[in-house]
Amino acid sequence: MTENNKSHLWITDGEVQNIENKPTARSKDLGRDVAVHGAKLSNGLKEILQTQSQLVDDSLQNEDLVVFKVELPEQEKLSNEQHQNFMQKEGIRINFVKNDQQAIVSTTKKNFARLTNRVETYKTKGKIKNFQYIDSFSVVTVEEKQSAALRDQLIKSTDLSQDIQLMLIPQIDEYTRDRIVNNIKNKLKDCDEFTSYVLSDGTGIIRTSISIAQIKEISKDSAVCKVELTRFFEVFNSSISPTKFELELNKSVSIEGLPIVAVLDSGVKFPENMEKLIVDHWKGEISNPDMTHGTQVASKVVFGNIGEQIGSPLIPRARVIDCPIINDKTAENLIIQRVQSAVKAYSNYSSIFNLSVNSTIPIDGDEISIFGYELDILTLKYGVKFVISAGNHELYLTNDNMEDILDDSDSRIAAPADSMLNITVGAVSGTEFPQAISRMNMVTSYSRIGPGFNGFRKPDLVAYGATLSNSTVLPDKYAAVLMKEGNIGQNAGTSFTAPKVAGDLAEILFSLPSNNILLAQTLLYHGTIKLYDEQKMTEEEAFFNGNLFGRGLSCVEQSIFSNKHKVTFVRTGEINRLTKQRVKFYLPNILNGTSKKDKVKISVTCIADAPVDRTKGADYLGAYIRASLHKIDTKGKNVCANPSIKEGRVKWDTCYHFENIFSAFNAGDWEIWLELFSRWTVSNDMNIKYAIAITVEDLSKKYDIYNEIINEVNNRFIPMNIIKNELKVNN
């Protein structure tokens, strides 16, 4: 740590005030005509029973399970605890939520008969009034099950068969799920391919290749919840003109002490004198990995922008674990199973997994992708983070300006980049080339952009990547990669900005007192460099730029260090619905004497690792933490001081990331107020982990606010290097 670099300050438990919270929610009486409404519900149940009896060779024919759809009135929501409790009491299980009002549900045949009788009681006697909050019971239609992309393909395709995936009804027991798989296998006994696998939450998926007629028939099966085209994933090995360099490592670096990143790719091969940078070669399902793409990706993890170091001994910043998961075009079921196995094998050795692999088509966005969801589940299960490429497109081949490219829906991110809990990385140009259509500090002509799932901001951040002129990689330090032959080549793609950020994350994690990957992710986002001035933007412009650049350009130095003009306070903790938290941080008294021209910027980043559930549709994220900035105004009052722009403070996102600039205020204890909001899948007393970073920056750069804070707070906030040194001594 240099004289200019200072250690961040840790917010201790004593600086957090817990406030009791009593969440409440009740629905108003709808004043329905129970005879008319009851008849509607009764007719819906009769139709469900009649339709089920007409299904030939249905997979649930011999199972004690009835599947149907429930819809609530427009003003009501399935997330209302009152409605959940009522359906549970009636023996109705919510299996898959389509939106706030609609869900696919199930019950036993005995409970279905009981439900029919109770609806009759509601209709004739006006009793059991909670039925007023159910607008209808109905059959799940084929159109509802099939994805938009599949329906479009069935209309225009001339192929005799299609490669599809069937998602079975989620949240059923393993025994029933396995019987359903066998039943469907028997129904599709003449299909070209049949593979079943299970997501980490127990949901059954079947991949098969069948005729269009069979697709229409299997879509009627009541055990099938979703039918979609199989996604395929691949890496792109561009033709590169290699340059021969004598590459050697800087001998002053202790290789054994470097942090570790697992590289999920096509295999890694370094020159013999660099082989010690590879911790292990995983013996997975791929016996003869290609290693072309994976080696280039791994070089970005290990050396960052290797082009900045050519001509001198290379300084590594991380080691890698080589996890081959892909060679050629690979189906979603295979790549998910390989990632599951690799994470299980190496999560005890590394909490960072780089994945520079994407689908060949952009996301729909209405539902989280299966692969994106699986990465989120693995994150929660194993305590790891995936750094994911945003994906690449080829719109630059048919467009000669960035406006048209960014406006094209085909430029949207590709799975699994829609993962909510993990880190998606796009690419911006780091050099100005007159022959390129993307300008410096602008999104590259190949990088996919947001929005992500359900309109949320993606990518999460960006890094400098190579610039293209048509399909030619232009030479600059951001294009350089190490090739498996030991030469230096040049390549372009978000495949190489993701590992740059994965290495950045490893450096940040290595700097922390403990191996807290959530705090490392928070500091990664917090230290980004804004590539646009949000203060001068409209709300619409801010959201647009958020979907181009995310939170900004990755910058390790800003993530790891404070300085005399810029002080960052950090904390990790847990919060539940029953307790609000007020987290204190400090502005030194020297700032009280500043003129109105001297401004102070407060930046806040808070990330929560919330539970996720793909069966809940748009309600995918189980909880979020609302972070509000509270200042001391010139009258000494504690008042809310959030920025006017809401971008960065969106409900049900995993991260609150915002800043505000002040010229009139009082110094002292300012606060961030934290409040947890959760869905019905999360109990009120369930603790959700979070990490927060808060920066106070003197924009005038006149004052040494770091030392002023240290002198005034009397050890209330502890430099993190002291904590790290104490941990070393104790260990």
XYZ file of C-alpha atoms in Angstrom:
731
model
C 0.000 0.000 0.000
C 1.520 3.343 -1.088
C 1.294 6.704 0.700
C -1.550 7.723 -1.608
C -3.479 4.483 -1.078
C -5.380 4.050 2.176
C -7.242 1.106 3.628
C -11.037 1.163 3.618
C -12.733 1.604 6.999
C -14.772 -1.203 8.535
C -18.201 -0.351 9.989
C -18.444 -2.235 13.287
C -21.650 -3.646 14.783
C -21.784 -0.731 17.209
C -22.463 1.643 14.296
C -25.616 -0.223 13.267
C -28.965 0.510 14.910
C -31.678 -2.147 14.654
C -35.277 -0.901 14.381
C -38.270 -3.209 14.861
C -40.340 -3.637 11.696
C -43.894 -5.014 11.518
C -44.826 -5.822 7.897
C -48.562 -5.888 7.210
C -50.697 -6.664 4.159
C -54.430 -7.338 3.852
C -56.830 -7.283 0.942
C -60.091 -5.341 0.825
C -63.469 -6.993 0.340
C -64.259 -7.028 -3.406
C -68.051 -6.976 -2.986
C -68.619 -9.724 -5.584
C -71.976 -11.255 -6.508
C -71.124 -14.671 -5.052
C -73.744 -16.540 -7.100
C -72.390 -15.244 -10.413
C -68.736 -15.480 -9.400
C -69.217 -18.889 -7.766
C -70.789 -20.219 -10.959
C -67.740 -19.006 -12.914
C -65.363 -20.814 -10.551
C -67.502 -23.950 -10.575
C -67.623 -24.055 -14.375
C -63.861 -23.638 -14.510
C -63.335 -26.662 -12.262
C -65.748 -28.741 -14.350
C -63.846 -27.809 -17.524
C -60.532 -28.816 -15.930
C -61.934 -32.223 -14.960
C -63.517 -32.749 -18.376
C -60.331 -31.797 -20.241
C -58.232 -34.106 -18.086
C -60.579 -37.032 -18.742
C -60.226 -36.490 -22.507
C -56.421 -36.525 -22.518
C -55.115 -39.730 -24.046
C -52.041 -41.326 -22.482
C -51.409 -38.340 -20.206
C -48.337 -38.617 -17.947
C -50.429 -37.815 -14.876
C -53.183 -40.258 -15.764
C -52.133 -42.693 -13.054
C -50.785 -40.090 -10.633
C -52.684 -38.554 -7.732
C -52.203 -35.056 -9.135
C -54.436 -32.538 -10.882
C -52.724 -29.568 -12.578
C -54.568 -26.377 -13.534
C -54.303 -22.587 -13.575
C -55.402 -20.061 -10.962
C -55.894 -16.397 -11.819
C -56.442 -13.541 -9.370
C -58.171 -10.220 -10.067
C -55.971 -7.462 -11.478
C -55.697 -5.550 -8.201
C -54.622 -8.641 -6.216
C -51.232 -10.366 -6.160
C -50.135 -13.933 -5.547
C -47.438 -12.578 -3.261
C -50.134 -11.555 -0.751
C -49.693 -13.777 2.283
C -53.453 -13.920 2.823
C -53.962 -15.508 -0.610
C -51.102 -17.959 -0.130
C -52.444 -19.123 3.217
C -55.931 -19.572 1.782
C -54.750 -21.681 -1.164
C -52.573 -23.755 1.128
C -55.582 -24.353 3.383
C -57.572 -25.471 0.331
C -54.840 -27.956 -0.579
C -53.691 -25.959 -3.614
C -49.938 -25.929 -4.235
C -48.434 -23.103 -6.292
C -46.011 -24.854 -8.655
C -45.165 -22.178 -11.210
C -45.975 -18.456 -11.194
C -46.542 -16.862 -14.590
C -47.069 -13.294 -13.340
C -48.491 -11.399 -10.352
C -51.988 -12.780 -10.934
C -51.527 -16.150 -12.709
C -49.994 -19.409 -11.527
C -49.935 -23.072 -12.486
C -51.019 -25.033 -9.426
C -51.690 -28.617 -8.405
C -53.660 -30.620 -5.879
C -54.597 -34.240 -5.174
C -57.705 -35.743 -6.746
C -59.344 -35.934 -3.326
C -58.597 -32.268 -2.626
C -59.867 -31.322 -6.090
C -63.216 -32.942 -5.280
C -63.240 -31.115 -1.920
C -62.402 -27.850 -3.697
C -65.351 -28.366 -6.053
C -67.708 -28.843 -3.084
C -66.391 -25.797 -1.240
C -66.797 -23.601 -4.322
C -70.414 -24.822 -4.470
C -70.844 -23.744 -0.825
C -69.401 -20.333 -1.680
C -71.786 -20.012 -4.656
C -74.976 -21.039 -2.861
C -74.410 -19.796 0.699
C -71.840 -16.998 0.340
C -69.497 -18.699 2.795
C -65.700 -19.146 2.491
C -65.394 -15.545 1.277
C -61.728 -15.802 0.355
C -62.834 -17.409 -2.914
C -63.692 -13.847 -4.004
C -59.945 -13.246 -4.483
C -59.673 -16.044 -7.068
C -60.886 -14.712 -10.394
C -60.881 -18.050 -12.212
C -59.825 -21.686 -12.350
C -58.910 -22.847 -15.849
C -57.049 -25.323 -18.046
C -53.397 -24.599 -18.876
C -53.360 -24.094 -22.647
C -50.733 -25.282 -25.110
C -49.977 -21.679 -26.123
C -49.150 -20.794 -22.515
C -46.687 -23.646 -22.253
C -44.790 -23.005 -25.478
C -42.180 -20.240 -25.589
C -42.639 -17.447 -28.130
C -39.476 -18.525 -29.958
C -40.783 -22.087 -30.256
C -44.196 -20.993 -31.546
C -42.479 -18.817 -34.139
C -40.208 -21.693 -35.166
C -43.143 -24.096 -35.556
C -44.819 -21.667 -37.962
C -41.883 -20.947 -40.244
C -39.679 -24.049 -39.992
C -39.527 -26.643 -42.763
C -37.494 -29.072 -40.639
C -39.148 -32.393 -39.886
C -38.085 -32.291 -36.222
C -36.999 -29.799 -33.593
C -34.572 -30.067 -30.677
C -36.616 -28.996 -27.652
C -36.560 -28.967 -23.860
C -39.550 -29.840 -21.671
C -39.667 -28.433 -18.158
C -41.792 -30.653 -15.942
C -44.081 -29.322 -13.242
C -41.691 -27.985 -10.558
C -41.960 -28.686 -6.850
C -43.118 -32.273 -7.058
C -41.547 -35.175 -5.190
C -38.673 -37.120 -6.717
C -40.676 -40.350 -7.012
C -43.470 -38.679 -9.006
C -40.956 -36.775 -11.145
C -39.134 -39.985 -12.123
C -42.425 -41.715 -12.999
C -43.392 -38.764 -15.202
C -40.038 -38.940 -17.003
C -40.578 -42.642 -17.723
C -44.155 -42.019 -18.885
C -43.027 -39.324 -21.329
C -40.144 -41.498 -22.507
C -42.641 -44.228 -23.375
C -44.828 -41.704 -25.215
C -41.840 -40.543 -27.268
C -40.308 -43.976 -27.826
C -39.688 -43.266 -31.531
C -37.830 -39.964 -30.936
C -34.262 -39.450 -32.151
C -32.925 -38.367 -28.780
C -34.152 -38.429 -25.169
C -32.166 -37.120 -22.209
C -33.418 -36.113 -18.781
C -31.622 -34.141 -16.107
C -32.420 -32.306 -12.900
C -31.731 -28.707 -11.962
C -30.237 -28.005 -8.550
C -33.699 -27.160 -7.183
C -35.063 -30.589 -8.203
C -36.958 -29.468 -11.325
C -36.963 -32.140 -14.033
C -35.913 -31.215 -17.581
C -36.227 -33.442 -20.654
C -34.345 -32.760 -23.864
C -35.600 -34.500 -26.979
C -35.718 -34.182 -30.755
C -39.235 -34.813 -32.077
C -41.532 -33.935 -34.961
C -43.705 -30.834 -35.026
C -46.790 -33.021 -34.620
C -45.271 -34.652 -31.527
C -44.387 -31.232 -30.100
C -48.013 -30.161 -30.368
C -49.135 -33.401 -28.722
C -46.587 -33.409 -25.875
C -47.448 -29.764 -25.135
C -50.907 -30.969 -24.073
C -49.448 -33.273 -21.429
C -50.494 -31.960 -18.018
C -47.103 -32.837 -16.483
C -45.313 -30.485 -18.889
C -45.030 -26.915 -17.647
C -42.863 -25.303 -20.328
C -41.752 -26.228 -23.854
C -38.914 -24.331 -25.500
C -36.216 -24.717 -28.110
C -32.972 -26.201 -26.816
C -30.306 -23.542 -26.373
C -26.852 -24.279 -27.698
C -23.633 -22.739 -26.437
C -20.310 -22.296 -28.152
C -17.008 -20.469 -28.028
C -15.635 -18.617 -31.037
C -12.078 -19.375 -32.146
C -11.132 -16.515 -34.459
C -8.259 -16.780 -36.911
C -5.307 -14.946 -35.367
C -1.905 -13.950 -36.688
C 0.356 -14.833 -33.759
C 3.474 -12.890 -32.820
C 6.405 -14.723 -31.282
C 7.673 -13.272 -27.998
C 10.060 -14.615 -25.440
C 7.695 -14.760 -22.518
C 8.907 -15.158 -18.962
C 7.439 -14.557 -15.519
C 8.564 -11.895 -13.078
C 10.544 -13.869 -10.513
C 9.683 -11.546 -7.628
C 6.045 -12.754 -7.573
C 5.189 -15.589 -5.191
C 3.056 -17.828 -7.412
C 1.840 -20.012 -4.535
C 0.300 -17.024 -2.781
C -1.839 -15.823 -5.704
C -5.640 -16.125 -5.611
C -7.355 -18.789 -7.717
C -10.020 -18.512 -10.423
C -11.665 -21.549 -12.013
C -11.919 -21.200 -15.804
C -14.952 -23.023 -17.241
C -14.029 -23.184 -20.913
C -12.409 -25.300 -23.635
C -9.258 -26.182 -21.680
C -6.081 -24.301 -20.774
C -2.498 -24.855 -21.966
C 0.273 -22.484 -20.877
C 3.952 -22.617 -21.889
C 6.045 -24.912 -19.726
C 7.582 -22.024 -17.769
C 4.061 -20.850 -16.849
C 2.462 -24.218 -16.100
C 2.707 -23.551 -12.355
C 0.031 -20.873 -12.827
C -2.439 -23.718 -13.440
C -3.429 -25.230 -10.095
C -5.138 -28.269 -11.585
C -6.482 -29.732 -14.820
C -9.959 -31.111 -14.165
C -10.598 -34.571 -15.555
C -14.207 -34.014 -16.578
C -16.208 -35.460 -19.459
C -14.072 -33.891 -22.210
C -11.086 -36.176 -22.714
C -9.361 -34.181 -25.462
C -10.110 -30.465 -24.973
C -9.268 -28.072 -27.789
C -7.669 -25.501 -25.402
C -7.597 -22.671 -27.974
C -10.276 -20.398 -26.538
C -9.744 -21.464 -22.921
C -6.034 -20.588 -22.979
C -6.760 -17.093 -24.276
C -9.463 -16.595 -21.636
C -7.197 -17.861 -18.845
C -4.430 -15.469 -19.909
C -6.787 -12.542 -19.274
C -7.552 -13.882 -15.795
C -3.879 -14.311 -14.945
C -2.318 -11.226 -16.551
C -5.208 -8.807 -17.106
C -4.375 -6.744 -20.182
C -1.326 -8.760 -21.136
C -0.575 -6.283 -23.947
C 0.499 -3.753 -21.299
C 3.282 -6.091 -20.150
C 4.810 -7.307 -23.414
C 8.517 -6.538 -23.536
C 9.152 -7.175 -19.852
C 8.741 -10.145 -17.497
C 5.022 -10.819 -17.017
C 3.473 -10.127 -13.613
C 0.702 -12.624 -12.826
C -2.090 -11.611 -10.455
C -3.956 -14.919 -10.164
C -3.749 -18.642 -10.785
C -6.345 -20.732 -12.594
C -8.034 -24.096 -12.367
C -8.584 -25.558 -15.830
C -12.158 -26.879 -16.135
C -12.933 -28.019 -19.706
C -16.715 -27.953 -20.248
C -17.033 -27.253 -23.977
C -15.362 -27.910 -27.318
C -17.901 -27.597 -30.067
C -21.504 -26.432 -30.122
C -22.944 -27.855 -26.890
C -26.548 -28.291 -25.764
C -27.791 -26.678 -22.545
C -28.322 -29.946 -20.675
C -24.708 -31.051 -21.184
C -23.121 -27.736 -20.274
C -25.248 -27.379 -17.121
C -24.287 -30.844 -15.919
C -20.595 -30.131 -16.531
C -20.742 -26.817 -14.688
C -22.533 -28.507 -11.785
C -19.764 -31.116 -11.559
C -16.928 -28.577 -11.839
C -18.350 -26.314 -9.132
C -18.888 -29.280 -6.829
C -15.279 -30.348 -7.407
C -13.583 -26.964 -6.926
C -15.779 -24.639 -4.837
C -13.557 -25.361 -1.816
C -10.537 -24.067 -3.736
C -11.999 -21.061 -5.522
C -15.083 -18.901 -5.056
C -14.687 -17.300 -8.524
C -15.682 -19.154 -11.708
C -15.185 -17.514 -15.100
C -17.677 -18.523 -17.791
C -17.017 -17.042 -21.229
C -19.670 -19.172 -22.906
C -23.005 -17.931 -24.261
C -26.036 -19.036 -26.182
C -26.133 -18.224 -29.872
C -29.426 -16.309 -29.512
C -30.436 -13.396 -27.229
C -32.678 -13.884 -24.204
C -36.439 -13.383 -24.358
C -36.331 -11.638 -20.992
C -39.811 -12.597 -19.780
C -38.413 -15.598 -17.915
C -34.964 -16.228 -16.550
C -33.075 -18.732 -18.712
C -32.601 -22.249 -17.370
C -28.806 -21.835 -17.410
C -28.914 -18.390 -15.805
C -31.133 -19.780 -13.058
C -28.873 -22.765 -12.485
C -25.879 -20.451 -11.962
C -27.873 -18.505 -9.364
C -28.772 -21.717 -7.539
C -25.128 -22.856 -7.562
C -24.107 -19.446 -6.189
C -26.432 -19.835 -3.204
C -25.592 -23.504 -2.675
C -21.789 -23.247 -2.826
C -21.082 -19.586 -1.950
C -19.381 -18.848 -5.280
C -19.691 -16.137 -7.935
C -19.671 -16.578 -11.695
C -18.192 -13.920 -13.947
C -20.069 -14.259 -17.240
C -19.540 -12.795 -20.696
C -22.465 -10.738 -22.002
C -22.185 -12.527 -25.351
C -21.300 -11.416 -28.871
C -23.367 -10.680 -31.957
C -22.434 -10.056 -35.610
C -24.619 -7.039 -36.322
C -21.459 -5.072 -37.179
C -21.269 -7.086 -40.412
C -24.535 -5.603 -41.708
C -24.613 -2.195 -39.952
C -22.254 0.744 -40.354
C -23.266 2.747 -37.262
C -23.600 2.000 -33.560
C -27.064 3.557 -33.238
C -28.623 0.902 -35.465
C -26.720 -1.879 -33.712
C -27.783 -0.787 -30.227
C -31.378 -0.390 -31.395
C -31.543 -3.943 -32.771
C -33.186 -6.519 -30.490
C -30.598 -9.081 -31.618
C -27.968 -7.146 -29.641
C -29.531 -8.166 -26.310
C -27.502 -10.294 -23.874
C -27.480 -14.077 -24.343
C -27.937 -16.757 -21.679
C -26.577 -17.343 -19.121
C -25.770 -13.606 -18.886
C -29.250 -12.972 -17.423
C -28.166 -14.611 -14.142
C -29.291 -12.226 -11.386
C -26.854 -13.042 -8.567
C -23.730 -13.199 -10.696
C -21.565 -10.764 -12.651
C -22.158 -10.117 -16.355
C -19.448 -8.249 -18.259
C -19.732 -6.304 -21.507
C -17.013 -4.673 -23.613
C -16.135 -1.063 -24.426
C -13.445 0.205 -26.782
C -10.306 1.408 -25.026
C -8.662 2.984 -28.081
C -9.836 5.371 -30.782
C -9.554 3.938 -34.297
C -10.822 6.022 -37.250
C -11.787 2.894 -39.199
C -13.935 1.472 -36.351
C -17.629 2.277 -35.878
C -17.344 2.065 -32.078
C -15.587 5.015 -30.490
C -13.393 5.068 -27.382
C -15.307 4.492 -24.117
C -18.305 3.346 -26.132
C -19.763 -0.157 -26.341
C -17.840 -2.227 -28.867
C -19.550 -3.174 -32.114
C -19.851 -6.842 -31.030
C -20.790 -6.594 -27.333
C -24.304 -7.579 -26.327
C -26.232 -5.157 -24.100
C -29.225 -5.073 -21.759
C -31.784 -5.064 -20.478
C -31.623 -8.410 -18.756
C -34.367 -10.542 -17.271
C -37.583 -8.608 -16.578
C -35.976 -5.330 -17.667
C -33.232 -5.309 -15.022
C -29.900 -3.663 -15.774
C -27.345 -5.783 -17.599
C -24.439 -6.031 -18.074
C -23.344 -5.408 -14.492
C -20.168 -3.635 -15.593
C -17.776 -3.394 -18.531
C -14.070 -3.708 -19.276
C -11.902 -2.563 -22.150
C -11.880 -5.065 -24.998
C -10.525 -5.275 -28.504
C -11.985 -3.056 -31.230
C -13.182 -4.383 -34.575
C -13.119 -2.866 -38.033
C -15.674 -5.004 -39.842
C -14.385 -8.437 -38.724
C -10.722 -7.433 -38.334
C -9.286 -7.143 -34.822
C -7.460 -3.829 -34.526
C -4.133 -3.924 -32.663
C -4.072 -2.456 -29.188
C -3.122 -3.604 -25.697
C -6.682 -4.780 -24.970
C -6.707 -7.250 -27.886
C -3.614 -9.227 -26.818
C -4.098 -12.809 -25.590
C -1.787 -15.704 -24.849
C -2.213 -18.615 -27.263
C -1.830 -22.310 -26.497
C 1.302 -22.430 -28.678
C 2.931 -19.881 -26.352
C 2.640 -16.954 -28.771
C 0.793 -13.673 -28.367
C -2.256 -13.195 -30.590
C -5.136 -10.761 -30.818
C -8.789 -11.573 -30.299
C -12.055 -9.751 -29.702
C -15.173 -10.581 -27.739
C -16.767 -10.326 -24.324
C -15.125 -13.727 -23.809
C -12.011 -11.720 -22.943
C -13.496 -8.862 -20.934
C -15.196 -11.297 -18.535
C -11.886 -12.930 -17.462
C -10.274 -9.502 -17.116
C -12.971 -8.743 -14.538
C -12.705 -12.219 -12.978
C -9.042 -11.445 -12.290
C -10.023 -8.023 -10.941
C -12.468 -9.715 -8.569
C -9.745 -12.123 -7.440
C -7.432 -9.203 -6.627
C -10.169 -7.506 -4.613
C -11.038 -10.694 -2.746
C -7.348 -11.275 -1.983
C -7.133 -7.803 -0.401
C -9.935 -8.448 2.109
C -9.418 -9.642 5.683
C -11.683 -12.646 5.053
C -12.745 -14.614 2.002
C -16.080 -12.799 1.627
C -16.998 -13.030 -2.046
C -20.158 -10.909 -1.615
C -18.104 -8.016 -0.227
C -15.599 -8.449 -3.066
C -18.453 -8.214 -5.588
C -19.777 -5.105 -3.823
C -16.383 -3.385 -3.955
C -15.988 -4.426 -7.607
C -19.225 -2.580 -8.475
C -18.503 0.265 -6.078
C -15.106 1.057 -7.585
C -16.227 1.276 -11.193
C -15.529 4.366 -13.278
C -18.667 6.000 -14.664
C -18.476 6.449 -18.427
C -21.338 8.945 -18.414
C -22.485 11.841 -16.227
C -25.662 10.677 -14.520
C -26.151 14.069 -12.849
C -26.953 15.670 -16.204
C -29.226 12.907 -17.506
C -32.931 12.317 -17.646
C -34.335 9.148 -16.084
C -34.737 7.577 -19.518
C -31.153 8.382 -20.524
C -29.827 6.973 -17.258
C -31.641 3.654 -17.773
C -30.420 3.461 -21.389
C -26.796 3.993 -20.347
C -27.210 1.510 -17.497
C -28.020 -1.153 -20.082
C -24.917 -0.254 -22.079
C -22.302 0.091 -19.335
C -23.904 -1.346 -16.216
C -22.337 0.322 -13.211
C -19.279 1.407 -15.173
C -15.735 0.389 -16.081
C -13.984 -2.080 -13.780
C -11.141 -0.417 -11.813
C -9.257 -2.533 -9.259
C -7.428 0.361 -7.603
C -10.639 2.257 -6.843
C -12.231 -0.943 -5.546
C -9.397 -1.801 -3.154
C -8.159 1.570 -1.884
C -9.364 4.760 -0.281
C -7.201 7.904 -0.439
C -6.917 11.165 1.473
C -9.731 12.798 -0.522
C -11.932 9.724 -0.839
C -12.896 7.447 2.050
C -14.842 4.191 1.723
C -16.715 2.556 4.617
C -17.614 -1.142 4.264
C -19.693 -3.703 6.109
C -21.200 -7.167 5.765
C -24.244 -8.288 7.677
C -27.636 -9.952 7.670
C -31.151 -8.531 7.731
C -34.713 -9.880 7.850
C -38.230 -8.465 7.453
C -38.692 -7.974 11.182
C -35.757 -5.593 11.625
C -34.700 -2.462 9.770
C -31.090 -1.324 10.067
C -29.555 2.146 10.167
C -25.868 1.991 9.244
C -23.735 4.968 10.288
C -20.809 6.490 8.420
C -18.976 9.743 9.092
C -18.275 13.116 7.460
C -15.419 15.004 9.191
C -15.913 18.473 10.667
C -13.439 20.004 8.225
C -16.180 19.716 5.569
C -18.455 22.038 7.571
C -16.349 25.005 6.499
C -16.566 24.305 2.787
C -18.020 26.876 0.430
C -21.019 26.104 -1.766
C -18.612 25.641 -4.660
C -16.871 22.819 -2.797
C -18.950 19.696 -3.235
C -18.984 16.305 -1.561
C -20.093 13.148 -3.354
C -21.602 10.212 -1.484
C -21.636 6.863 -3.307
C -23.494 3.783 -2.074
C -23.450 0.144 -3.191
C -25.450 -2.554 -1.395
C -25.753 -6.121 -2.710
C -27.889 -8.926 -1.290
C -27.637 -12.629 -2.052
C -31.385 -13.227 -2.091
C -33.116 -16.558 -2.698
C -34.375 -17.179 -6.232
C -37.164 -19.304 -7.671
C -37.703 -19.794 -11.411
C -41.210 -21.099 -10.757
C -42.250 -17.628 -9.584
C -41.940 -15.966 -13.003
C -41.459 -12.199 -12.696
C -41.255 -12.687 -8.913
C -38.011 -14.622 -9.467
C -36.010 -12.784 -6.809
C -37.230 -13.682 -3.332
C -36.073 -10.497 -1.600
C -34.300 -7.199 -2.049
C -32.804 -4.604 0.268
C -33.829 -0.991 -0.131
C -30.950 1.324 0.758
C -31.730 4.992 1.453
C -29.207 7.750 2.114
C -29.921 10.037 5.094
C -27.904 13.199 5.689
C -27.712 15.851 8.389
C -29.067 19.029 6.830
C -28.046 22.610 7.691
C -30.635 22.647 10.506
C -29.197 19.526 12.076
C -32.084 17.271 11.019
C -31.700 13.754 9.665
C -33.414 13.801 6.251
C -33.624 11.497 3.237
C -31.076 12.524 0.590
C -31.499 10.051 -2.272
C -30.762 11.256 -5.820
C -33.687 12.225 -8.043
C -32.711 9.635 -10.683
C -34.116 6.216 -9.720
C -31.788 4.197 -11.968
C -29.609 2.249 -9.575
C -32.416 2.058 -6.993
C -34.852 -0.338 -8.652
C -37.163 -2.579 -6.635
C -36.426 -6.313 -6.697
C -32.935 -5.887 -8.103
C -30.008 -7.546 -6.340
C -28.016 -4.320 -6.068
C -28.637 -0.718 -5.026
C -25.888 1.429 -6.566
C -26.243 5.214 -6.575
C -24.551 8.501 -5.773
C -25.487 12.057 -4.892
C -23.566 15.342 -4.694
C -23.978 17.865 -1.851
C -22.887 21.429 -1.161
C -25.151 22.314 1.807
C -25.062 19.981 4.826
C -23.652 19.376 8.292
C -20.831 16.951 9.043
C -21.131 14.137 11.572
C -22.930 10.802 11.489
C -24.863 10.235 8.284
C -26.789 7.009 7.774
C -27.849 4.418 5.239
C -31.270 3.003 6.103
C -31.694 -0.631 5.094
C -35.033 -2.393 4.814
C -35.687 -5.886 3.486
C -38.678 -6.623 1.271
C -39.473 -10.265 0.492
C -41.801 -12.535 -1.461
C -44.001 -15.208 0.068
C -41.245 -17.815 -0.320
C -39.167 -15.988 2.302
C -40.302 -16.089 5.927
C -40.225 -12.837 7.894
C -37.446 -14.091 10.182
C -35.203 -15.461 7.398
C -31.845 -13.644 7.409
C -30.533 -12.404 4.056
C -26.798 -11.711 3.704
C -25.682 -8.353 2.364
C -22.553 -6.273 1.832
C -22.412 -2.490 1.649
C -19.817 0.102 0.625
C -20.221 3.857 1.201
C -17.772 6.454 -0.091
C -17.339 10.071 0.999
C -15.399 12.034 -1.627
C -14.182 15.630 -1.456
C -14.584 16.681 -5.091
C -12.517 19.833 -4.503
C -9.565 17.659 -3.403
C -8.603 20.367 -0.871
C -8.892 18.351 2.307
C -7.303 15.260 3.780
C -10.631 13.869 4.941
C -9.206 10.371 5.537
C -6.938 11.418 8.407
C -9.569 13.836 9.705
C -12.015 10.943 10.019
C -9.421 8.710 11.701
C -8.638 11.451 14.225
C -12.270 12.298 14.991
C -13.974 8.894 15.236
C -11.803 7.463 18.034
C -11.582 3.903 16.636
C -15.288 3.682 15.802
C -14.354 2.684 12.226
C -11.352 0.367 11.861
C -8.950 0.337 8.871
C -9.298 -3.029 7.153
C -5.526 -3.556 6.914
C -5.416 -3.587 10.735
C -8.149 -6.242 10.813
C -6.275 -8.293 8.213
C -2.989 -8.079 10.139
C -4.716 -9.099 13.390
C -6.253 -12.109 11.666
C -2.810 -13.148 10.373
C -1.341 -12.921 13.880
C -4.215 -14.891 15.439
C -3.964 -17.590 12.782
